[in-house]
Coordinates of C-alpha atoms and ligand atoms in Angstrom, one line a residue:
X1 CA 67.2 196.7 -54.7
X2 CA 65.0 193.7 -53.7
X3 CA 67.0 190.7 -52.2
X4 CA 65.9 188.3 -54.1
X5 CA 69.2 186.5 -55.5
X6 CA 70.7 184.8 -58.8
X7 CA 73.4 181.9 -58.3
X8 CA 75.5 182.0 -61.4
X9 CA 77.6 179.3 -62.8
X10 CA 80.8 180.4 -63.1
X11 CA 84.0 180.5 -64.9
X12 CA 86.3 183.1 -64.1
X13 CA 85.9 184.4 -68.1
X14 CA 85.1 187.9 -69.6
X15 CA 81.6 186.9 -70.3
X16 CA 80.8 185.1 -66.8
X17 CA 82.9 187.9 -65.0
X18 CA 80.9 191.2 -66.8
X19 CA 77.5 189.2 -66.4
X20 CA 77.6 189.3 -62.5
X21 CA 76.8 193.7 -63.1
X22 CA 75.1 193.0 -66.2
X23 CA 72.5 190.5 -64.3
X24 CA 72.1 192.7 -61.1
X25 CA 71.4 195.6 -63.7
X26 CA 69.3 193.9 -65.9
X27 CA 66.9 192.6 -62.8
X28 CA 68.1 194.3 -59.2
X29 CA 68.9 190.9 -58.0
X30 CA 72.1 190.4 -56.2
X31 CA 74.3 187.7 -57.6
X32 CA 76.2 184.8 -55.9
X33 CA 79.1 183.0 -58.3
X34 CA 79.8 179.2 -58.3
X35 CA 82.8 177.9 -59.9
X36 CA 83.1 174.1 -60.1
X37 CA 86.1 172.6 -60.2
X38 CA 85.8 169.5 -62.5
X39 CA 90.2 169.2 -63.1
X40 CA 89.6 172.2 -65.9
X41 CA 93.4 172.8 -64.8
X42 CA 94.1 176.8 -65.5
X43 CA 93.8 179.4 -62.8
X44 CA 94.1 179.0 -59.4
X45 CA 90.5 178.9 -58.4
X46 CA 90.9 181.5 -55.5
X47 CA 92.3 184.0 -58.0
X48 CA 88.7 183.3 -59.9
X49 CA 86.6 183.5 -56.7
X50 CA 88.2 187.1 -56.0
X51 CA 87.5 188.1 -59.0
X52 CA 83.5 187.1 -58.7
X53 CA 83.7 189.2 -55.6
X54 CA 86.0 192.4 -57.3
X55 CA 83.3 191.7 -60.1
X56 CA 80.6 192.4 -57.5
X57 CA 79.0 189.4 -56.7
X58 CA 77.5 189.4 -53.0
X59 CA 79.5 186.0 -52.4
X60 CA 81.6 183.6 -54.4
X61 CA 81.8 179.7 -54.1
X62 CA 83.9 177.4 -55.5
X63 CA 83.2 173.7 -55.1
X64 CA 86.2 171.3 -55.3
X65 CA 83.9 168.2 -57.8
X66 CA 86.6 166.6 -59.3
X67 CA 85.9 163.0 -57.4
X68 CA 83.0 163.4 -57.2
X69 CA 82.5 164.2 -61.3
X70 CA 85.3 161.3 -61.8
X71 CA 83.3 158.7 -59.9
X72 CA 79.3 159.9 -60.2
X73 CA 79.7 160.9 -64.0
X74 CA 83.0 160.1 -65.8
X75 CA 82.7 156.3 -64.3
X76 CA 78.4 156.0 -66.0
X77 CA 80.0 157.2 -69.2
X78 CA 82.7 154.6 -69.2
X79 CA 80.4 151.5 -67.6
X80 CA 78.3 152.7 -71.0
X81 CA 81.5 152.9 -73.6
X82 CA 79.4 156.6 -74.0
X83 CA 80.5 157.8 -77.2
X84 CA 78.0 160.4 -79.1
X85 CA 78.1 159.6 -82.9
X86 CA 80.6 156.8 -82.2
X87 CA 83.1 159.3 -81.2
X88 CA 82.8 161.9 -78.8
X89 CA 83.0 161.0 -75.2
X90 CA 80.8 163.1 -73.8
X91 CA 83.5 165.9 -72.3
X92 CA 81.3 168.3 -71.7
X93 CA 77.4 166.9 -71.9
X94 CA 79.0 164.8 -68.9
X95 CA 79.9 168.1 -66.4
X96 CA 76.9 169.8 -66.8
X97 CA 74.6 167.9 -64.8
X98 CA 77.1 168.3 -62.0
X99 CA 77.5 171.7 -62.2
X100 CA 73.8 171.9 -62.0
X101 CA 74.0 170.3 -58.7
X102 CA 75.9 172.5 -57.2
X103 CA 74.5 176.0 -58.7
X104 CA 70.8 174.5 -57.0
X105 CA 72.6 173.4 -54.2
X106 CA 74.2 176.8 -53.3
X107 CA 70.7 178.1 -55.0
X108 CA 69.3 176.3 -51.5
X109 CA 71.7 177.2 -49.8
X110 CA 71.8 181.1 -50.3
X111 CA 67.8 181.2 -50.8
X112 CA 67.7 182.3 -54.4
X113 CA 64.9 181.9 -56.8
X114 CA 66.7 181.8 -59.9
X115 CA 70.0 180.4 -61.8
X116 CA 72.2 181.7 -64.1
X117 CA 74.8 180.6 -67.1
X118 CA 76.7 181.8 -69.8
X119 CA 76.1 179.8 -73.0
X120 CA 74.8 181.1 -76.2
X121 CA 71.1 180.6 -77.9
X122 CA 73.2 177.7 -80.4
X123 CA 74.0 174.9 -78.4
X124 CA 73.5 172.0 -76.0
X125 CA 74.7 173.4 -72.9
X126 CA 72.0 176.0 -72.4
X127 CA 69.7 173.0 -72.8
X128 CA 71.8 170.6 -70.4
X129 CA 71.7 173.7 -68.1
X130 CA 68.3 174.3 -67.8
X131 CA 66.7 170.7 -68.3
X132 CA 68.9 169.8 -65.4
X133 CA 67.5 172.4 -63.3
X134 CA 64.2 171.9 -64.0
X135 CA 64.4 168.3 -63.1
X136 CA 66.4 169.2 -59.8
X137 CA 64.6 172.2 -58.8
X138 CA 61.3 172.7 -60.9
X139 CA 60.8 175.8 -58.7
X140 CA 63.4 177.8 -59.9
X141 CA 63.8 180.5 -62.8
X142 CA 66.6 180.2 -65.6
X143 CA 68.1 183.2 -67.3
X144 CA 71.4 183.1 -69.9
X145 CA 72.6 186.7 -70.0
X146 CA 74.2 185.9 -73.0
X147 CA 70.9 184.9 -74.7
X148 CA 68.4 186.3 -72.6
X149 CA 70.6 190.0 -71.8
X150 CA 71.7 190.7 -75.0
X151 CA 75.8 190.0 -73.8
X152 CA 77.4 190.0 -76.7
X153 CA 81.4 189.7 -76.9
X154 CA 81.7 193.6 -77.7
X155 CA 79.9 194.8 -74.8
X156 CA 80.9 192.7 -72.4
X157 CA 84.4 194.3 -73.4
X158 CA 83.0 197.7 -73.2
X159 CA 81.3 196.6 -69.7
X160 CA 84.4 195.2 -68.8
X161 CA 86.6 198.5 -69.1
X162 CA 83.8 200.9 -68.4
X163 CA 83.8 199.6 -65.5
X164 CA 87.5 198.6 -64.5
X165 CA 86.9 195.2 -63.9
X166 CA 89.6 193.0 -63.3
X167 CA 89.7 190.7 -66.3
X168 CA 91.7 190.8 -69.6
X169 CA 89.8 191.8 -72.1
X170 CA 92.5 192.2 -75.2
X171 CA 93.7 188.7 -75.2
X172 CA 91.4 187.2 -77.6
X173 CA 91.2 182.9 -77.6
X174 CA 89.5 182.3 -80.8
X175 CA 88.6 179.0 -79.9
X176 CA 85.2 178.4 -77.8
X177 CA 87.4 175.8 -75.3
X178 CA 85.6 173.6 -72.5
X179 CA 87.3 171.5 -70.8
X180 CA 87.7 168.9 -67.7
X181 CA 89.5 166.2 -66.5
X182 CA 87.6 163.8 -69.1
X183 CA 88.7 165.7 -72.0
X184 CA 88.8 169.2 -73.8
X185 CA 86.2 170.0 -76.4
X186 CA 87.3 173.0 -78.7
X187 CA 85.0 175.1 -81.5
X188 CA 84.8 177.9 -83.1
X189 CA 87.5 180.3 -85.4
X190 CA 88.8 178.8 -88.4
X191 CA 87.3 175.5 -87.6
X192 CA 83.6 177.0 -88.8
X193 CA 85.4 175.7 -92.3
X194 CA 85.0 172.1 -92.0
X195 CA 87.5 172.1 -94.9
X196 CA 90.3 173.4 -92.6
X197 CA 92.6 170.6 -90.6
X198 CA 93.3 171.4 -87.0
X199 CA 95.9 173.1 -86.3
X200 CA 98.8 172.5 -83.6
X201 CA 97.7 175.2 -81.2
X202 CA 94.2 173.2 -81.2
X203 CA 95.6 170.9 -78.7
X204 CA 96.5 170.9 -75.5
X205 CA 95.8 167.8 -73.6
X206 CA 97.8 165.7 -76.3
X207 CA 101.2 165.4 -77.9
X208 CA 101.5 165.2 -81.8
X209 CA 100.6 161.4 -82.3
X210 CA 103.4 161.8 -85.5
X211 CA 106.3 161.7 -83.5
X212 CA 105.4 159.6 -80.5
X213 CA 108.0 158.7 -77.8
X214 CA 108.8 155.0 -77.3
X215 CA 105.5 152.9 -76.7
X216 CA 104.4 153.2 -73.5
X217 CA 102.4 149.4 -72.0
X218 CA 99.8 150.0 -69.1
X219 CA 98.3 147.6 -67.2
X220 CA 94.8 148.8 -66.3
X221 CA 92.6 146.5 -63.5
X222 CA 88.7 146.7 -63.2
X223 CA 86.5 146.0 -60.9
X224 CA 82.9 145.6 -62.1
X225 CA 83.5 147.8 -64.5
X226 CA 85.7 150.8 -63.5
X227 CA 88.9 151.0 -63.2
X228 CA 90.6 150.2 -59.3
X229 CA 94.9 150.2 -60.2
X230 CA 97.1 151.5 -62.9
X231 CA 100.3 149.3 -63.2
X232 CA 99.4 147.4 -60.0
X233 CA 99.2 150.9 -57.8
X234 CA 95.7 151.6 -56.7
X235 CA 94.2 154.1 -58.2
X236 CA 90.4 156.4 -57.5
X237 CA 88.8 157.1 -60.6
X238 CA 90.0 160.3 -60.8
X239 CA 93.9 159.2 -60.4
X240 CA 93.4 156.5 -62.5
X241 CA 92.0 159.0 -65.7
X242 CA 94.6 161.5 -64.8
X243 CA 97.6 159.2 -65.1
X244 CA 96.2 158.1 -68.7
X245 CA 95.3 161.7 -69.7
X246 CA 99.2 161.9 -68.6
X247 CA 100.5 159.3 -70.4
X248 CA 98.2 158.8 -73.5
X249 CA 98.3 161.8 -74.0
X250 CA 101.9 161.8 -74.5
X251 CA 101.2 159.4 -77.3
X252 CA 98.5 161.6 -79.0
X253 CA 95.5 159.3 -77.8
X254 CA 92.5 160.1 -78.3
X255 CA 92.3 163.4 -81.1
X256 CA 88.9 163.5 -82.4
X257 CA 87.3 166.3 -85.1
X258 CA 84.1 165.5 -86.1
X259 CA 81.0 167.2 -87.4
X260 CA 78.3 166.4 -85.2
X261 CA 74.6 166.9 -84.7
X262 CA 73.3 169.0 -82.1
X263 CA 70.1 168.7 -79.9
X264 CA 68.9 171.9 -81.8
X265 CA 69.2 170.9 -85.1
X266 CA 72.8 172.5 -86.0
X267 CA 75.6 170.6 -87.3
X268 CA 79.2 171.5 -86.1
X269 CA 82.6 170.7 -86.4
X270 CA 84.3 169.6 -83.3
X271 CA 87.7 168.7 -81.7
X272 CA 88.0 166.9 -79.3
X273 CA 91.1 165.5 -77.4
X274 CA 90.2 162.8 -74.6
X275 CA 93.1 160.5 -74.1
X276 CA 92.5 159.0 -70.8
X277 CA 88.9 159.0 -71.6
X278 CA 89.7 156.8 -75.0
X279 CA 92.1 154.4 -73.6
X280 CA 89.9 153.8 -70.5
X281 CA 86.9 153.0 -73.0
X282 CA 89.3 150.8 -75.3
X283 CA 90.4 148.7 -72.4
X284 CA 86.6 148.7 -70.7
X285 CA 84.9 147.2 -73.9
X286 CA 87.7 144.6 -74.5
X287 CA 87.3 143.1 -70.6
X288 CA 83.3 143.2 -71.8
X289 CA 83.9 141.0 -74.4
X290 CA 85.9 138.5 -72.3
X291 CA 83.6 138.8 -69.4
X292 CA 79.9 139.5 -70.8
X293 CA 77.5 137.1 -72.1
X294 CA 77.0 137.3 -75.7
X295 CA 73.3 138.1 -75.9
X296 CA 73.6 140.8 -72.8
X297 CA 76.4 142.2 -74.8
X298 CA 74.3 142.6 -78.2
X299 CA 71.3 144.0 -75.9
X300 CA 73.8 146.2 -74.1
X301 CA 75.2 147.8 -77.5
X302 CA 72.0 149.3 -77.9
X303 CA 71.0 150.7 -74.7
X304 CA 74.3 152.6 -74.8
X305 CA 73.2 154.5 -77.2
X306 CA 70.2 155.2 -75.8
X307 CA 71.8 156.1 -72.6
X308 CA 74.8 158.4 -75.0
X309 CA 72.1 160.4 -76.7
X310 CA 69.8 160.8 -73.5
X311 CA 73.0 162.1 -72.0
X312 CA 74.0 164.3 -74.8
X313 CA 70.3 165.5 -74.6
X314 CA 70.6 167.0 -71.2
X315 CA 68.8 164.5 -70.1
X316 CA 71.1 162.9 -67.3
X317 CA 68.5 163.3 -64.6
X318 CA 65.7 161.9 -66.6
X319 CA 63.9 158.6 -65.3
X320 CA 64.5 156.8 -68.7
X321 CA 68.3 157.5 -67.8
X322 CA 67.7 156.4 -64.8
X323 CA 66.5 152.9 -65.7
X324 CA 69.3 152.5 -68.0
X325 CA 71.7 152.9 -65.4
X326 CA 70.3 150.2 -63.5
X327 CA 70.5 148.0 -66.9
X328 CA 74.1 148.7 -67.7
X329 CA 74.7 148.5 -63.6
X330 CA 73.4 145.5 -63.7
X331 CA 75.8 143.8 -66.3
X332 CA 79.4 145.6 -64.8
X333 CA 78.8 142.6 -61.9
X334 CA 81.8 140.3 -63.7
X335 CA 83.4 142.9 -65.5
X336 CA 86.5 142.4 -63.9
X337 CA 90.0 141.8 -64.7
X338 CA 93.3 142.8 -66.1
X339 CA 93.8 145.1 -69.1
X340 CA 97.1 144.7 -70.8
X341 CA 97.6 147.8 -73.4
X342 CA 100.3 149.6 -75.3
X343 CA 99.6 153.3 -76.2
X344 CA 101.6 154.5 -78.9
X345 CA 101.7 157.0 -82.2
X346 CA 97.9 158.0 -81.2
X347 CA 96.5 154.2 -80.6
X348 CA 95.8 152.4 -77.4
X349 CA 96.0 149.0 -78.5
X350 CA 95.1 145.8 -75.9
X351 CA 97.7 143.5 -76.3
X352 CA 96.5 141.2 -73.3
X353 CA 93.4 140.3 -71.1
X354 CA 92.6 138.4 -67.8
X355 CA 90.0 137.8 -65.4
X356 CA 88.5 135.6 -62.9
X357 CA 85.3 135.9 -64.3
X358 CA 86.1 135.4 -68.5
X359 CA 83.8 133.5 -69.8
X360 CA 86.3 132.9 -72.2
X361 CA 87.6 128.7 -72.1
X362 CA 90.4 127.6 -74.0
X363 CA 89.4 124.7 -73.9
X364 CA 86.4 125.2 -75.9
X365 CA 88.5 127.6 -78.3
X366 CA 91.4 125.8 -79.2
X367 CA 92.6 124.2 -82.3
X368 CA 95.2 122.6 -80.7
X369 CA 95.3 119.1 -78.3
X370 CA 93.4 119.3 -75.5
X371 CA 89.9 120.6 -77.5
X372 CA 86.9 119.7 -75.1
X373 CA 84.2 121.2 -77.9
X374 CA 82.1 118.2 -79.7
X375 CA 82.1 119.5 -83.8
X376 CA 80.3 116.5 -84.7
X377 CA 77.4 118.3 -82.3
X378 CA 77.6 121.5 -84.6
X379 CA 75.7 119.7 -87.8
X380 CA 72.4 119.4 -86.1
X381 CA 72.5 122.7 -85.0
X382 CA 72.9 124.2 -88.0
X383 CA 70.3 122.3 -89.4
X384 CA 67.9 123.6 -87.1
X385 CA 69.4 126.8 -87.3
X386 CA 68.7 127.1 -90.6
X387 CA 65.4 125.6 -90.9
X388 CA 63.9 128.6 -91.6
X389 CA 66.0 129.8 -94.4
X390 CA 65.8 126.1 -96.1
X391 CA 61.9 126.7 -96.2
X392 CA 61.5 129.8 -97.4
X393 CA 64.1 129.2 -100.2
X394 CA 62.0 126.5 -101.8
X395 CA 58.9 128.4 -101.1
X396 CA 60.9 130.9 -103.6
X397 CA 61.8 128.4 -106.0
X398 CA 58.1 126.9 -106.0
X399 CA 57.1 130.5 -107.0
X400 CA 59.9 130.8 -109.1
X401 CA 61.0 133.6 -107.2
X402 CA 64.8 133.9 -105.2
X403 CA 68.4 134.4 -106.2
X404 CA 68.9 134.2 -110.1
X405 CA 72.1 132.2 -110.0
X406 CA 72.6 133.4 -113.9
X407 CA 72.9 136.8 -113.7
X408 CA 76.8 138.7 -113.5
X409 CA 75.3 140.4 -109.8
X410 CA 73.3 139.6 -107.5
X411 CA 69.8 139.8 -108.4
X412 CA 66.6 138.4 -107.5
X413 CA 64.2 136.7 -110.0
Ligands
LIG1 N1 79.6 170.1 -78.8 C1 80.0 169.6 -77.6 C2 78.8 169.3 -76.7 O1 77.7 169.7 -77.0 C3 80.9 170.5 -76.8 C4 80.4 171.8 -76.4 C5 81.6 172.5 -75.7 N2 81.3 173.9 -75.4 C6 82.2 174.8 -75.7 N3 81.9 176.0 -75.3 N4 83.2 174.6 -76.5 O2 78.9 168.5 -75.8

């Protein structure tokens, strides 16, 4: 056997846990296991480093991420309102790029010239995987036994009792599940019929949003854009999106099923449940719109899209990314303040705002006494405002061209 090694990502699973023999068979290279711990909840993460060693991996590694993925990734994603298709908060496009990190870190670390994961030929995450490699570590070598080896589900069962590993291989989830502390993304089974409604045993970071417990009002402070106390009680990142996975998702916050358009070309149905994720974005776009300019926001909306798809992509440690982050970095500098919500029967609704830095002045605002706004200023600007339309409309009646005020509908002449 040469000792040349493979650092695999991962997850404690029948496929991850057979690929360790299957990889060292397949090539003659020993393999190391990294498990990341993004707040996936589930097994104690020593049971599933023994197991990468009963497996017969040459050393297993788990790496304790979850600030670090709260703060480096979660908090980008928020700062951007990142929501893929309007609706999916990036769950998992977001914990890839950190997992990369540490499978080329430990790829340093153990000298080994290639890297390893489990998804299928179908999806992002094989792209994710392996574009974030490249970009970290253009040196080393990709390989997905399940794509690459041939692993399929049956014969990593066979594998699996053939060779007495110690992994259940009856129990059969048939969801494709991923989840972390920003939210749980499920696929697969009966949900292939986009016809078919979610069923209860779908969820599992939320409660049924039908029969909600009493509402439930938060009080969520910011500083330049992420969020610092929950209820006045300081919070990190991650303790902040924990207590509202906690507590919006006892109201059913945040469910999403979508169909949705993959970087290789296949639409798929998705659930989603991400309530901390959702209630965080709610409140974060509200203190925006108190607290950002009005032509920064506009410019804004669009670049987080940009930044959403370059993410969902797999392309988080691109340098177009990059400059984004600097633009959205950029306008978090007064997005500051108080957020005042109630989360209840599946909604987080704002109820209340403040902030040293609104640019909001009710002065300027109010109908009541007290109104310091000028409205006799507003004719002239509208007449310059709408200069242009003025002249182009009687160039279209010169032409006798325009709006034919006789018709039913609206139609031109
Ligand atoms: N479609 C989502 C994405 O590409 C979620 C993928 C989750 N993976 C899974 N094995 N369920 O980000």
């Amino acid at each position: 056997m040469s000792s040349d090694r493979v650092v695999l990502a991962y997850s404690g699973g029948l496929d991850t846990s057979v690929a360790i023999g299957w990889i060292e068979q397949a090539t003659g290279m020993e393999v190391i296991a990294v498990a990341v711990d993004l707040g996936q909840g589930g097994e104690d993460l020593d049971v599933i480093r023994q197991r990468a060693l009963d497996c017969g991996a040459v050393e297993a590694y788990v790496a304790d991420a979850r600030e670090e993925f709260a703060t480096e990734y979660c908090m980008p994603a928020l700062k951007a309102n990142a929501l893929y298709m309007d609706a999916y908060p990036l769950v998992s496009a977001l914990s890839r790029p950190v997992i990369v990190k540490h499978l080329v870190r430990a790829a340093r670390r153990f000298g080994a010239s290639t890297v390893a994961h489990g998804s299928t030929g179908k999806g992002n995450d094989q792209v994710r995987f392996e574009v974030g490699i490249t970009s970290l570590a253009p040196d080393l070598k990709c390989i997905a036994p399940v794509r690459d080896l041939a692993l399929t589900r049956d014969r990593a069962i066979e594998y699996a009792e053939a060779h007495h590993l110690p992994i259940e291989t009856t129990k059969h989830n048939p969801f494709s599940i991923d989840q972390n502390v920003w939210g749980r993304a499920v696929e697969t089974g009966f949900l292939e019929d986009i016809w078919n409604a979610p069923t209860k045993d779908v969820y599992n970071y939320t409660d049924d949003p039908a029969y909600p417990p009493v509402p439930d009002e938060v009080l969520v402070t910011f500083e330049r854009g992420i969020p610092v106390a929950i209820d006045g009680a300081g919070a990190t990142p991650l303790q902040a999106v924990m207590e509202l996975n906690r507590r919006a998702g006892a109201q059913g916050v945040g469910r999403i099923d979508i169909v949705e358009d993959r970087l290789v070309g296949i639409k798929s149905r998705e659930v989603y449940e991400a309530p901390g994720a959702m209630a965080l974005i709610a409140a974060h776009r509200e203190l925006e719109n108190v607290t950002l300019e009005r032509e920064q926001a506009r410019f804004k909306k669009g670049m987080e899209d940009r930044w959403t798809t370059l993410v969902y992509d797999g392309q988080w440690y691109s340098p177009l990314k990059r400059s984004l982050d600097a633009f959205i970095e950029d306008t978090q500098r007064y997005v500051s303040g108080d957020i005042r919500m109630v989360l209840h029967g599946g909604r987080a609704t704002v109820t209340g705002r403040r902030s040293d830095a609104s640019l909001y002045d009710f002065s300027l605002a109010t109908y009541d006494a007290g109104d310091a706004y000028d409205q006799s200023q507003a004719r002239g600007f509208i007449e310059i405002f709408g200069m242009t339309s003025k002249l182009s409309a009687r160039r279209d009646s010169a032409f006798g061209a325009g709006v034919d005020l006789e018709s039913e509908h609206l139609k031109l002449r």
